[in-house]
Structure formats: structure tokens, C-alpha cells
Amino acid sequence: MKKSLKARNNDIANTSKQLEILSNGIFANGELPTFAEKIKETNQFPLRPKKLEILQINLGYMCNQVCEHCHVDAGPDRKEIMTKETMQQCLNIIKKTAAHTLDLTGGAPEMNPNFRWFVEEAAKAGIKDFIVRSNLTIIRANKKYYDLPAFFKKHNVHVVSSMPHWTRGKTDKQRGDGVFDKSIKALQELNAVGYGMPNSNLKLDLVYNPSGAFLPGDQKALENDFKKALLADFSINFHQLFAITNLPISRFLDYLIASDNYEDYMHSLLDAYNPAAVANVMCTNTISISWDGWLYDCDFNQMLNLKVASKVKHVADYNEELLQNRNIIINQHCYGCTAGAGSSCQGVVA
Amino acid sequence: MSKNYYDAADLRKFGKITEWSEELGSKFFDYYGKVFEEGALTAREKSLIALAVAHTEQCPYCIDAYTKDGLQRGVTKEEMMEAIHVGAAIKSGATLVHGVQMMNKVNKLEM
């Protein structure tokens, strides 16, 4: 099994090293404008939050997969896991906030030993859209997870699952050998309890992100291709496909540099820069909470250890009014969310 | 210092050809954009045709561009290679079919 950058003591595991790469080179020598300079052109600097709609909670970096592109640098060797005490602090926020979406992510969030307790408690709080980001293979990883589809159904969880391609080769190359077959089996099991079926209220969406140094194509066209192939080959149904651009941080940044694609990729993001996407980037309506309770503008800033620019920085001191008064922290990785039709955890934004 | 006729970074400058002839350059890009819109053929099918032609035309810029474009559209490497073989078959067929002209000429000239 491959290891995380952290377990390999790779330089890139250090967030200050990543920020140094993103701030120097082509952005320091004037070849490309920084993200701040770019959004100043359309008077969108500083980037400010709008109404809070989504609370994204990272339950830990532990994962049963070690995907090539993972911006979390997750894997079986990562031991960071949210404690029950921090979960309780999150529940206090969920009960108070007017945000309509709760988005649980990881790692594999299901691997947190208190995952089920947290889902049960959070489900009682009356959130409109309750998302769990599942890598699918966790459902087939161990007997103790086999009943997850039924558990999700019981709490009407909206399942959002990673699936990089409808072919085995591309999927396994990005996510590891055997991932495709296990993912197909897991999708079939989710379908069997009603998830993803055409008229079902049990929402099953897929997340596509490119398996290399290129941007995602049109989300609707990809969704049609995925639907056609998965139905024809495996009788699998799902609702929507979210196309997400890989951001140049963590393992994907390491890959870009090692494959000599970093500068070309940043040029591609710049060439596809869409000022209309800036207004709707996910950090404007989301707060991201890390496994240890720190607050971030988005999951990517979390992985770069860029905490919110606010007096309130931790769930223990959560104050939505104060948080709404902050400026969002940006850097060159933000070009990933503003390329083409834009990119967010909920797919395109423009 | 090595010098090449082709530089991959030049592809990014393609749009600048309008600077020395704005009207013709713009007309070309308008036409080009229209050709690749979704029509009776899907944009995906057009991308594969473009990739095959890029090879028969032996344009390295076009090969780079339509390989990346195909990947973005979820095209597999097997589909890409098949498209190139279609181009190669037509290219070699086009060479070979001229053999008939050669045969005609031989038949006409020889006793």
C-alpha cells in the first residue's frame, strides 16, 4: 500500500513548503498574475463571505485508500481523527446555525469510531441536506461497514461518492488496484436499498475529478457519459455528477512537480480563469471545520493550514456573526475553483 | 543551447495571431469555435476527429491540444489510439490508392 506524503517525510507534506511553491516561481517573476491581482481586475478583492449555507466538517484524515491526487494527503497511516468532544462542539453549532447543508468529509469519514453516533445526533438537528462524502470502497472494506447503505438510508443521508471514471483502468490508476470493482459493488448495493434510482428521494451523486494534469470537461456531458456507461455495463443509477478541478496542493501538487506539469497546469488554470465563477466559489458560503476543531474558509485552506482571518478561529469559540465579518484567505490554488465553469464540492458554480 | 522549430509553449500564443491581422484572425477563430460546437456530431466525436487529423497533419500543437481536450472529455486512451489508426488507415490508403494511377501509367507506357 502506498503511503501519505506525511508518512514518507516528503517536503510537500509541509504546508509552508506548498505555500512557498505557490508564491514563488511563475507568480513571483511576473509570468502569471497572482490570484489577488486577478480578482482585483473585476473589483472582487478582498473576497468576502455571503450568507453561510454549508458547514463542512472533516471527521479525520484516516482513509482506506491512498489516491494519487488526494488534497487531504489521507491514508491508512493518518491517525488524525475528530474526538467525541469536538463532535459535541460541532453539534452545538449545527443546532444554532441557519446553514441548510451539513457536509461530512475526511479521509473516509466512516472510519471515525464515533461516525454513527455523530450522524444520528446531527440528523436530529433538522439540517435540510445532510451529505456524507463516501469513497465507496469503505462499504466493502470490512464487515463492520457492510450495513452502511442501510444506515445511510435510515438517516436519509445524501451520499456523495468519488468515481474518477466509468472504466476500470482510469479509476484504479488514480485510486489504487481493485478500487473500481469494489466501487461498482458498493454502488450496486446503494442502488439496491433505493439510492440513486430515478425517482428516489435517496440522493446518490458522484464526484468526478480528472485523473491527471488537465481540467474537467463539461459537467453535463460527463454526467451523460457516466450515466450511459454505468447503466449499460453494470445497471447502476445515480442522480448527478459533480465535476471538480484538482487544486494544486498536497499530493496533486507533488504529482504536478514530479511530472514536470506544474507550470503548464497553472497556465491552464489561468487560461480558463472565469471572473464570473469568483462570486460563487464555495468559500463564500461555507465554513470548513477540521478534525481538531479549527475553522477554515474551505477544505483546501484547511489542508494548507490557513485558518480563518477572524478573532474566532475554533469551534469552541464559534460566533457566526463575527465570522461573517472576515476576509477570505486566498492564494494561487484558488485559481482551481475559478477555472471554466468553476469548481466546488457541489460541482460547477458558474 | 538547443533550438527547435516547435516550442510547446507557443501553443499558448496561438490566439495572438490576431494581433497582426485582426479581421482575418478573428474570422478564423469565430469559424473554429463554431465548428467545434455541439451539432449533429457531439463535441466528443469532433474532438476525436480533430485528434486523428492532428496526426495525419503531423501538427504537434494540435496533438497536444486534442490529447488534452480528449482527456478532459473523459475519452480513454484506447479510443484515442483507435481514432489515430483511422487517420493512419486513411493516410496510408490515400497513398496506396495512387498506386492505381501508377499501374495505369505503367500499363499505358509498357508494350
Short mmCIF file of C-alpha atoms in Angstrom, two decimals:
data_model
loop_
_atom_site.label_atom_id
_atom_site.label_comp_id
_atom_site.label_asym_id
_atom_site.label_seq_id
_atom_site.Cartn_x
_atom_site.Cartn_y
_atom_site.Cartn_z
CA MET A 1 0.00 0.00 0.00
CA LYS A 2 1.23 3.47 -0.84
CA LYS A 3 1.87 5.92 1.98
CA SER A 4 0.83 9.51 2.56
CA LEU A 5 3.31 12.33 1.90
CA LYS A 6 3.46 12.83 5.67
CA ALA A 7 4.47 9.20 6.31
CA ARG A 8 7.10 9.49 3.58
CA ASN A 9 8.51 12.68 5.15
CA ASN A 10 8.03 14.35 1.79
CA ASP A 11 8.81 18.11 1.76
CA ILE A 12 5.41 18.83 0.23
CA ALA A 13 3.70 17.48 3.37
CA ASN A 14 4.86 20.73 4.96
CA THR A 15 2.20 23.36 4.25
CA SER A 16 4.70 26.24 4.35
CA LYS A 17 6.65 24.47 1.58
CA GLN A 18 3.46 24.28 -0.52
CA LEU A 19 2.73 27.96 0.05
CA GLU A 20 6.30 28.80 -0.86
CA ILE A 21 5.93 26.96 -4.19
CA LEU A 22 2.61 28.68 -4.88
CA SER A 23 4.00 32.11 -4.11
CA ASN A 24 7.33 31.88 -5.91
CA GLY A 25 8.40 30.96 -9.44
CA ILE A 26 5.94 31.93 -12.18
CA PHE A 27 3.94 34.08 -9.75
CA ALA A 28 6.91 35.95 -8.30
CA ASN A 29 8.64 36.58 -11.63
CA GLY A 30 5.56 38.19 -13.17
CA GLU A 31 4.91 35.46 -15.74
CA LEU A 32 1.45 34.94 -14.23
CA PRO A 33 -0.64 37.30 -12.07
CA THR A 34 -1.36 36.22 -8.50
CA PHE A 35 -4.98 35.33 -7.70
CA ALA A 36 -5.33 38.54 -5.68
CA GLU A 37 -4.14 40.62 -8.66
CA LYS A 38 -6.52 38.77 -10.96
CA ILE A 39 -9.66 39.29 -8.89
CA LYS A 40 -8.73 42.94 -8.33
CA GLU A 41 -9.29 43.42 -12.09
CA THR A 42 -13.02 42.90 -11.51
CA ASN A 43 -13.18 44.59 -8.10
CA GLN A 44 -13.73 41.31 -6.29
CA PHE A 45 -10.88 41.78 -3.83
CA PRO A 46 -10.98 41.22 -0.92
CA LEU A 47 -13.16 38.15 -1.24
CA ARG A 48 -15.95 38.34 1.33
CA PRO A 49 -18.35 35.71 2.64
CA LYS A 50 -22.03 35.70 1.71
CA LYS A 51 -24.78 34.03 3.72
CA LEU A 52 -23.50 30.85 5.39
CA GLU A 53 -25.18 27.84 3.78
CA ILE A 54 -22.81 24.91 4.29
CA LEU A 55 -20.96 23.55 7.30
CA GLN A 56 -18.30 21.16 6.08
CA ILE A 57 -16.83 19.00 8.82
CA ASN A 58 -13.74 16.88 8.34
CA LEU A 59 -14.01 13.88 10.66
CA GLY A 60 -10.38 12.84 10.18
CA TYR A 61 -7.65 12.17 7.67
CA MET A 62 -7.69 8.38 8.07
CA CYS A 63 -8.70 6.60 4.87
CA ASN A 64 -8.61 3.06 3.45
CA GLN A 65 -7.37 4.44 0.11
CA VAL A 66 -4.26 6.39 -0.92
CA CYS A 67 -5.38 8.23 -4.07
CA GLU A 68 -2.73 9.84 -6.27
CA HIS A 69 -4.35 13.26 -6.29
CA CYS A 70 -5.68 13.46 -2.70
CA HIS A 71 -5.55 17.06 -1.48
CA VAL A 72 -6.02 15.84 2.10
CA ASP A 73 -2.98 13.54 1.90
CA ALA A 74 -5.26 10.97 3.54
CA GLY A 75 -4.45 7.30 4.00
CA PRO A 76 -4.39 4.38 6.44
CA ASP A 77 -1.30 5.85 8.09
CA ARG A 78 -3.03 9.12 9.00
CA LYS A 79 -4.24 8.97 12.59
CA GLU A 80 -5.87 12.41 12.91
CA ILE A 81 -9.46 11.75 14.00
CA MET A 82 -12.13 14.08 15.42
CA THR A 83 -12.87 13.33 19.08
CA LYS A 84 -16.37 12.97 20.52
CA GLU A 85 -15.78 16.18 22.48
CA THR A 86 -15.09 18.17 19.27
CA MET A 87 -18.08 16.47 17.63
CA GLN A 88 -20.23 17.71 20.51
CA GLN A 89 -18.95 21.23 19.90
CA CYS A 90 -19.89 20.85 16.22
CA LEU A 91 -23.37 19.62 17.20
CA ASN A 92 -23.86 22.75 19.30
CA ILE A 93 -23.14 24.81 16.18
CA ILE A 94 -25.39 22.68 13.95
CA LYS A 95 -28.28 23.27 16.33
CA LYS A 96 -27.77 27.04 16.24
CA THR A 97 -26.85 27.76 12.64
CA ALA A 98 -29.22 28.64 9.80
CA ALA A 99 -26.92 26.84 7.34
CA HIS A 100 -29.01 24.33 5.37
CA THR A 101 -26.28 21.80 4.46
CA LEU A 102 -24.07 19.65 6.62
CA ASP A 103 -21.23 18.08 4.67
CA LEU A 104 -19.19 15.33 6.36
CA THR A 105 -15.87 14.52 4.79
CA GLY A 106 -12.44 13.02 5.56
CA GLY A 107 -10.37 10.85 4.81
CA ALA A 108 -13.08 8.26 4.97
CA PRO A 109 -15.48 9.84 7.50
CA GLU A 110 -16.99 6.40 8.18
CA MET A 111 -13.68 5.30 9.75
CA ASN A 112 -14.12 7.68 12.66
CA PRO A 113 -15.23 5.40 15.55
CA ASN A 114 -17.91 7.93 16.56
CA PHE A 115 -19.18 8.45 13.00
CA ARG A 116 -22.53 6.72 13.51
CA TRP A 117 -23.21 8.45 16.81
CA PHE A 118 -22.45 11.79 15.19
CA VAL A 119 -24.70 11.12 12.20
CA GLU A 120 -27.56 10.08 14.49
CA GLU A 121 -27.19 13.20 16.62
CA ALA A 122 -26.72 15.54 13.65
CA ALA A 123 -29.73 14.04 11.83
CA LYS A 124 -31.94 15.14 14.72
CA ALA A 125 -30.86 18.77 14.21
CA GLY A 126 -33.06 19.14 11.12
CA ILE A 127 -30.46 20.03 8.50
CA LYS A 128 -32.03 20.12 5.01
CA ASP A 129 -29.24 18.43 3.08
CA PHE A 130 -27.10 16.05 5.10
CA ILE A 131 -24.14 14.93 2.98
CA VAL A 132 -21.65 12.15 3.66
CA ARG A 133 -18.71 12.03 1.24
CA SER A 134 -18.01 8.35 0.84
CA ASN A 135 -15.17 6.86 -1.14
CA LEU A 136 -17.46 3.84 -1.81
CA THR A 137 -14.83 1.16 -1.20
CA ILE A 138 -15.21 1.66 2.57
CA ILE A 139 -18.61 -0.01 2.23
CA ARG A 140 -16.82 -3.17 1.04
CA ALA A 141 -13.64 -2.76 3.13
CA ASN A 142 -14.73 -4.69 6.20
CA LYS A 143 -17.84 -6.49 7.51
CA LYS A 144 -18.47 -3.75 10.05
CA TYR A 145 -19.18 -1.35 7.18
CA TYR A 146 -21.42 -3.65 5.10
CA ASP A 147 -24.60 -2.17 6.56
CA LEU A 148 -23.64 1.42 5.73
CA PRO A 149 -26.14 1.68 2.83
CA ALA A 150 -28.98 0.75 5.22
CA PHE A 151 -27.59 3.12 7.87
CA PHE A 152 -27.43 5.98 5.36
CA LYS A 153 -30.99 5.22 4.29
CA LYS A 154 -32.25 5.21 7.89
CA HIS A 155 -30.99 8.76 8.39
CA ASN A 156 -31.83 9.95 4.88
CA VAL A 157 -28.19 10.85 4.27
CA HIS A 158 -27.28 12.31 0.90
CA VAL A 159 -24.41 10.15 -0.33
CA VAL A 160 -21.78 11.85 -2.49
CA SER A 161 -19.25 9.37 -3.81
CA SER A 162 -15.95 9.64 -5.60
CA MET A 163 -15.71 7.99 -9.00
CA PRO A 164 -13.00 9.20 -11.36
CA HIS A 165 -14.12 7.27 -14.44
CA TRP A 166 -16.51 4.66 -15.76
CA THR A 167 -13.60 2.43 -16.80
CA ARG A 168 -11.53 0.19 -14.53
CA GLY A 169 -8.13 1.30 -15.85
CA LYS A 170 -8.53 5.02 -15.20
CA THR A 171 -10.18 4.53 -11.82
CA ASP A 172 -7.60 2.07 -10.48
CA LYS A 173 -4.70 4.17 -11.73
CA GLN A 174 -5.84 7.14 -9.69
CA ARG A 175 -7.26 5.36 -6.66
CA GLY A 176 -5.44 2.03 -6.40
CA ASP A 177 -5.80 -1.51 -7.74
CA GLY A 178 -9.20 -3.08 -7.14
CA VAL A 179 -10.91 0.22 -6.30
CA PHE A 180 -13.08 0.14 -9.42
CA ASP A 181 -14.58 -3.30 -8.77
CA LYS A 182 -15.25 -2.51 -5.10
CA SER A 183 -16.78 0.86 -6.05
CA ILE A 184 -19.09 -0.80 -8.57
CA LYS A 185 -20.21 -3.33 -5.97
CA ALA A 186 -20.82 -0.54 -3.44
CA LEU A 187 -22.84 1.48 -5.96
CA GLN A 188 -24.95 -1.59 -6.72
CA GLU A 189 -25.59 -2.05 -3.01
CA LEU A 190 -26.60 1.60 -2.65
CA ASN A 191 -28.94 1.19 -5.62
CA ALA A 192 -30.38 -1.97 -4.02
CA VAL A 193 -31.60 -0.01 -0.97
CA GLY A 194 -33.01 2.71 -3.24
CA TYR A 195 -30.14 5.19 -3.52
CA GLY A 196 -29.70 6.91 -6.87
CA MET A 197 -32.77 5.43 -8.53
CA PRO A 198 -34.53 7.80 -10.94
CA ASN A 199 -37.49 8.72 -8.73
CA SER A 200 -35.90 8.04 -5.37
CA ASN A 201 -35.52 10.65 -2.66
CA LEU A 202 -32.39 8.87 -1.50
CA LYS A 203 -29.80 11.05 -3.21
CA LEU A 204 -26.71 9.47 -4.68
CA ASP A 205 -24.36 11.81 -6.52
CA LEU A 206 -20.94 11.08 -7.94
CA VAL A 207 -17.84 13.24 -7.86
CA TYR A 208 -15.55 13.23 -10.87
CA ASN A 209 -12.12 14.75 -10.81
CA PRO A 210 -9.59 14.43 -13.63
CA SER A 211 -7.03 11.66 -13.38
CA GLY A 212 -4.09 13.86 -14.30
CA ALA A 213 -2.82 17.34 -15.18
CA PHE A 214 -5.87 18.51 -17.09
CA LEU A 215 -9.13 20.24 -16.25
CA PRO A 216 -12.54 18.60 -16.14
CA GLY A 217 -14.67 18.90 -19.26
CA ASP A 218 -18.30 19.97 -19.35
CA GLN A 219 -20.07 18.59 -16.25
CA LYS A 220 -23.34 17.76 -18.03
CA ALA A 221 -21.59 15.94 -20.91
CA LEU A 222 -19.51 13.92 -18.44
CA GLU A 223 -22.63 13.11 -16.41
CA ASN A 224 -24.33 11.78 -19.55
CA ASP A 225 -21.31 9.63 -20.44
CA PHE A 226 -21.06 8.27 -16.87
CA LYS A 227 -24.79 7.51 -16.74
CA LYS A 228 -24.82 5.78 -20.10
CA ALA A 229 -21.76 3.63 -19.36
CA LEU A 230 -22.56 2.70 -15.75
CA LEU A 231 -26.14 1.77 -16.65
CA ALA A 232 -25.17 -0.26 -19.72
CA ASP A 233 -22.22 -2.06 -18.14
CA PHE A 234 -23.32 -2.50 -14.52
CA SER A 235 -27.03 -1.49 -14.28
CA ILE A 236 -26.03 1.36 -11.95
CA ASN A 237 -28.11 4.51 -11.48
CA PHE A 238 -27.14 7.77 -9.82
CA HIS A 239 -28.54 11.30 -9.76
CA GLN A 240 -25.96 13.99 -10.51
CA LEU A 241 -22.28 14.14 -11.32
CA PHE A 242 -20.16 16.89 -9.79
CA ALA A 243 -17.04 17.73 -11.78
CA ILE A 244 -14.27 19.05 -9.54
CA THR A 245 -10.99 20.58 -10.65
CA ASN A 246 -7.88 19.25 -8.92
CA LEU A 247 -6.30 22.03 -6.89
CA PRO A 248 -2.51 22.35 -6.94
CA ILE A 249 -1.90 21.44 -3.32
CA SER A 250 -0.68 18.42 -1.37
CA ARG A 251 -0.36 15.12 -3.30
CA PHE A 252 -1.62 16.65 -6.55
CA LEU A 253 0.98 19.42 -6.26
CA ASP A 254 3.64 16.79 -5.62
CA TYR A 255 2.49 14.92 -8.74
CA LEU A 256 2.48 18.12 -10.84
CA ILE A 257 6.03 18.94 -9.83
CA ALA A 258 7.36 15.38 -10.16
CA SER A 259 5.79 15.01 -13.64
CA ASP A 260 7.02 18.46 -14.76
CA ASN A 261 3.42 19.61 -15.29
CA TYR A 262 3.20 22.31 -12.61
CA GLU A 263 3.78 25.39 -14.79
CA ASP A 264 1.62 24.12 -17.66
CA TYR A 265 -1.17 23.27 -15.25
CA MET A 266 -1.09 26.73 -13.67
CA HIS A 267 -1.18 28.23 -17.18
CA SER A 268 -4.22 26.04 -17.97
CA LEU A 269 -5.99 27.30 -14.85
CA LEU A 270 -5.16 30.89 -15.80
CA ASP A 271 -6.26 30.40 -19.41
CA ALA A 272 -9.58 29.05 -18.17
CA TYR A 273 -9.99 31.72 -15.46
CA ASN A 274 -13.61 32.82 -15.32
CA PRO A 275 -14.29 36.02 -13.33
CA ALA A 276 -17.99 35.07 -13.16
CA ALA A 277 -17.07 31.99 -11.11
CA VAL A 278 -15.41 34.10 -8.40
CA ALA A 279 -18.70 35.31 -6.93
CA ASN A 280 -19.85 31.76 -6.23
CA VAL A 281 -16.73 29.94 -5.08
CA MET A 282 -17.54 27.62 -2.20
CA CYS A 283 -15.59 29.56 0.43
CA THR A 284 -18.19 32.35 0.15
CA ASN A 285 -21.00 30.23 1.63
CA THR A 286 -19.08 27.54 3.54
CA ILE A 287 -17.19 27.12 6.79
CA SER A 288 -14.81 24.19 6.95
CA ILE A 289 -14.09 22.60 10.34
CA SER A 290 -11.03 20.40 10.78
CA TRP A 291 -10.79 17.19 12.81
CA ASP A 292 -9.30 19.21 15.68
CA GLY A 293 -11.96 21.90 15.55
CA TRP A 294 -10.17 24.74 13.75
CA LEU A 295 -12.14 26.87 11.32
CA TYR A 296 -11.18 27.44 7.68
CA ASP A 297 -12.66 29.13 4.61
CA CYS A 298 -12.65 25.83 2.70
CA ASP A 299 -11.27 22.29 2.76
CA PHE A 300 -8.28 23.39 0.66
CA ASN A 301 -7.32 26.20 3.01
CA GLN A 302 -7.65 23.63 5.81
CA MET A 303 -5.04 21.44 4.13
CA LEU A 304 -2.75 24.46 3.75
CA ASN A 305 -3.30 25.29 7.43
CA LEU A 306 -4.67 28.74 6.55
CA LYS A 307 -7.10 29.34 9.40
CA VAL A 308 -9.90 31.90 9.01
CA ALA A 309 -8.87 35.54 9.30
CA SER A 310 -11.12 36.18 12.25
CA LYS A 311 -10.91 36.60 16.00
CA VAL A 312 -12.92 33.36 16.11
CA LYS A 313 -10.76 30.51 14.91
CA HIS A 314 -12.07 27.42 16.73
CA VAL A 315 -15.43 25.68 17.20
CA ALA A 316 -15.10 26.23 20.94
CA ASP A 317 -15.46 29.99 20.34
CA TYR A 318 -17.78 29.80 17.32
CA ASN A 319 -19.59 33.04 16.59
CA GLU A 320 -21.28 33.23 13.19
CA GLU A 321 -21.74 36.98 13.24
CA LEU A 322 -18.05 37.61 13.83
CA LEU A 323 -17.09 35.02 11.21
CA GLN A 324 -19.27 36.69 8.60
CA ASN A 325 -17.14 39.81 9.01
CA ARG A 326 -13.91 38.23 7.84
CA ASN A 327 -11.97 38.45 4.58
CA ILE A 328 -11.48 35.10 2.90
CA ILE A 329 -7.86 33.97 2.67
CA ILE A 330 -6.76 33.39 -0.91
CA ASN A 331 -3.67 32.15 -2.67
CA GLN A 332 -2.79 30.83 -6.11
CA HIS A 333 -4.52 27.47 -5.50
CA CYS A 334 -7.80 29.41 -5.68
CA TYR A 335 -7.40 29.53 -9.47
CA GLY A 336 -8.55 25.89 -9.32
CA CYS A 337 -12.02 26.97 -8.16
CA THR A 338 -12.42 29.70 -10.81
CA ALA A 339 -11.38 27.82 -13.96
CA GLY A 340 -14.02 27.30 -16.63
CA ALA A 341 -17.45 26.82 -15.13
CA GLY A 342 -15.87 26.97 -11.68
CA SER A 343 -15.42 24.18 -9.19
CA SER A 344 -16.69 23.39 -5.73
CA CYS A 345 -17.60 20.40 -3.61
CA GLN A 346 -21.07 20.79 -5.17
CA GLY A 347 -19.67 20.85 -8.71
CA VAL A 348 -19.68 23.79 -11.12
CA VAL A 349 -20.58 27.25 -9.80
CA ALA A 350 -20.91 29.43 -12.93
CA MET B 1 21.60 25.97 -26.33
CA SER B 2 19.18 23.77 -28.21
CA LYS B 3 16.84 25.39 -30.72
CA ASN B 4 13.73 23.75 -32.11
CA TYR B 5 11.29 24.78 -34.80
CA TYR B 6 8.46 23.73 -32.48
CA ASP B 7 8.08 25.03 -28.92
CA ALA B 8 5.21 23.60 -26.84
CA ALA B 9 4.78 26.96 -25.09
CA ASP B 10 3.96 28.57 -28.48
CA LEU B 11 0.56 26.87 -28.42
CA ARG B 12 -0.49 29.28 -25.68
CA LYS B 13 0.37 32.17 -28.04
CA PHE B 14 -1.88 30.89 -30.85
CA GLY B 15 -4.55 33.49 -30.10
CA LYS B 16 -2.02 36.25 -30.70
CA ILE B 17 -2.05 35.71 -34.46
CA THR B 18 -4.97 38.16 -34.50
CA GLU B 19 -2.56 40.91 -33.47
CA TRP B 20 -1.08 41.16 -36.96
CA SER B 21 -4.34 40.67 -38.81
CA GLU B 22 -7.27 41.18 -36.52
CA GLU B 23 -10.06 40.77 -39.04
CA LEU B 24 -8.84 37.55 -40.65
CA GLY B 25 -7.61 36.11 -37.35
CA SER B 26 -10.93 36.84 -35.65
CA LYS B 27 -12.89 35.37 -38.54
CA PHE B 28 -10.78 32.23 -38.29
CA PHE B 29 -11.34 31.87 -34.54
CA ASP B 30 -15.08 32.54 -34.90
CA TYR B 31 -15.26 29.82 -37.54
CA TYR B 32 -13.05 27.47 -35.49
CA GLY B 33 -15.20 27.92 -32.39
CA LYS B 34 -18.39 27.33 -34.35
CA VAL B 35 -17.04 24.15 -35.96
CA PHE B 36 -16.37 22.58 -32.57
CA GLU B 37 -19.75 23.39 -31.06
CA GLU B 38 -22.14 20.55 -30.33
CA GLY B 39 -24.08 19.83 -33.51
CA ALA B 40 -25.14 16.76 -35.50
CA LEU B 41 -21.88 15.39 -34.12
CA THR B 42 -21.15 15.60 -30.40
CA ALA B 43 -18.26 17.75 -29.21
CA ARG B 44 -16.66 14.50 -28.03
CA GLU B 45 -16.84 12.97 -31.53
CA LYS B 46 -15.42 16.16 -33.01
CA SER B 47 -12.55 16.06 -30.55
CA LEU B 48 -11.64 12.53 -31.68
CA ILE B 49 -11.83 13.54 -35.35
CA ALA B 50 -9.56 16.51 -34.56
CA LEU B 51 -7.10 14.20 -32.81
CA ALA B 52 -6.95 11.86 -35.82
CA VAL B 53 -6.48 14.76 -38.24
CA ALA B 54 -3.84 16.29 -35.95
CA HIS B 55 -1.82 13.13 -36.52
CA THR B 56 -2.29 12.91 -40.27
CA GLU B 57 -1.36 16.59 -40.48
CA GLN B 58 1.51 15.91 -38.10
CA CYS B 59 0.84 19.06 -36.12
CA PRO B 60 2.46 18.75 -32.68
CA TYR B 61 0.47 21.68 -31.28
CA CYS B 62 -2.80 20.08 -32.40
CA ILE B 63 -1.74 16.69 -30.99
CA ASP B 64 -1.03 18.26 -27.58
CA ALA B 65 -4.25 20.27 -27.67
CA TYR B 66 -6.59 17.45 -28.68
CA THR B 67 -4.98 14.86 -26.44
CA LYS B 68 -5.65 17.16 -23.50
CA ASP B 69 -9.10 18.02 -24.84
CA GLY B 70 -9.94 14.31 -25.11
CA LEU B 71 -8.80 13.62 -21.55
CA GLN B 72 -10.93 16.50 -20.32
CA ARG B 73 -13.93 14.93 -22.02
CA GLY B 74 -13.25 11.56 -20.41
CA VAL B 75 -12.05 9.97 -23.67
CA THR B 76 -10.00 6.83 -22.95
CA LYS B 77 -6.53 6.16 -24.35
CA GLU B 78 -7.95 3.17 -26.26
CA GLU B 79 -10.46 5.46 -28.00
CA MET B 80 -7.68 7.93 -28.83
CA MET B 81 -5.45 5.26 -30.33
CA GLU B 82 -8.33 3.86 -32.40
CA ALA B 83 -9.00 7.34 -33.77
CA ILE B 84 -5.33 7.66 -34.75
CA HIS B 85 -5.48 4.31 -36.53
CA VAL B 86 -8.47 5.56 -38.51
CA GLY B 87 -6.40 8.56 -39.55
CA ALA B 88 -3.42 6.35 -40.33
CA ALA B 89 -5.56 3.97 -42.41
CA ILE B 90 -6.94 6.82 -44.50
CA LYS B 91 -3.47 8.34 -44.88
CA SER B 92 -1.90 5.04 -45.99
CA GLY B 93 -4.95 4.21 -48.11
CA ALA B 94 -4.66 7.59 -49.79
CA THR B 95 -1.02 6.83 -50.61
CA LEU B 96 -1.76 3.35 -51.81
CA VAL B 97 -4.78 4.23 -53.92
CA HIS B 98 -2.46 6.40 -56.04
CA GLY B 99 -0.81 3.11 -56.93
CA VAL B 100 -3.69 2.67 -59.33
CA GLN B 101 -2.51 5.77 -61.17
CA MET B 102 0.98 4.29 -61.28
CA MET B 103 -0.42 0.99 -62.59
CA ASN B 104 -2.47 2.84 -65.21
CA LYS B 105 0.62 4.73 -66.32
CA VAL B 106 2.75 1.59 -66.46
CA ASN B 107 0.05 -0.22 -68.45
CA LYS B 108 -0.18 2.68 -70.84
CA LEU B 109 3.56 3.05 -71.37
CA GLU B 110 4.62 -0.58 -71.48
CA MET B 111 4.21 -2.69 -74.56
#
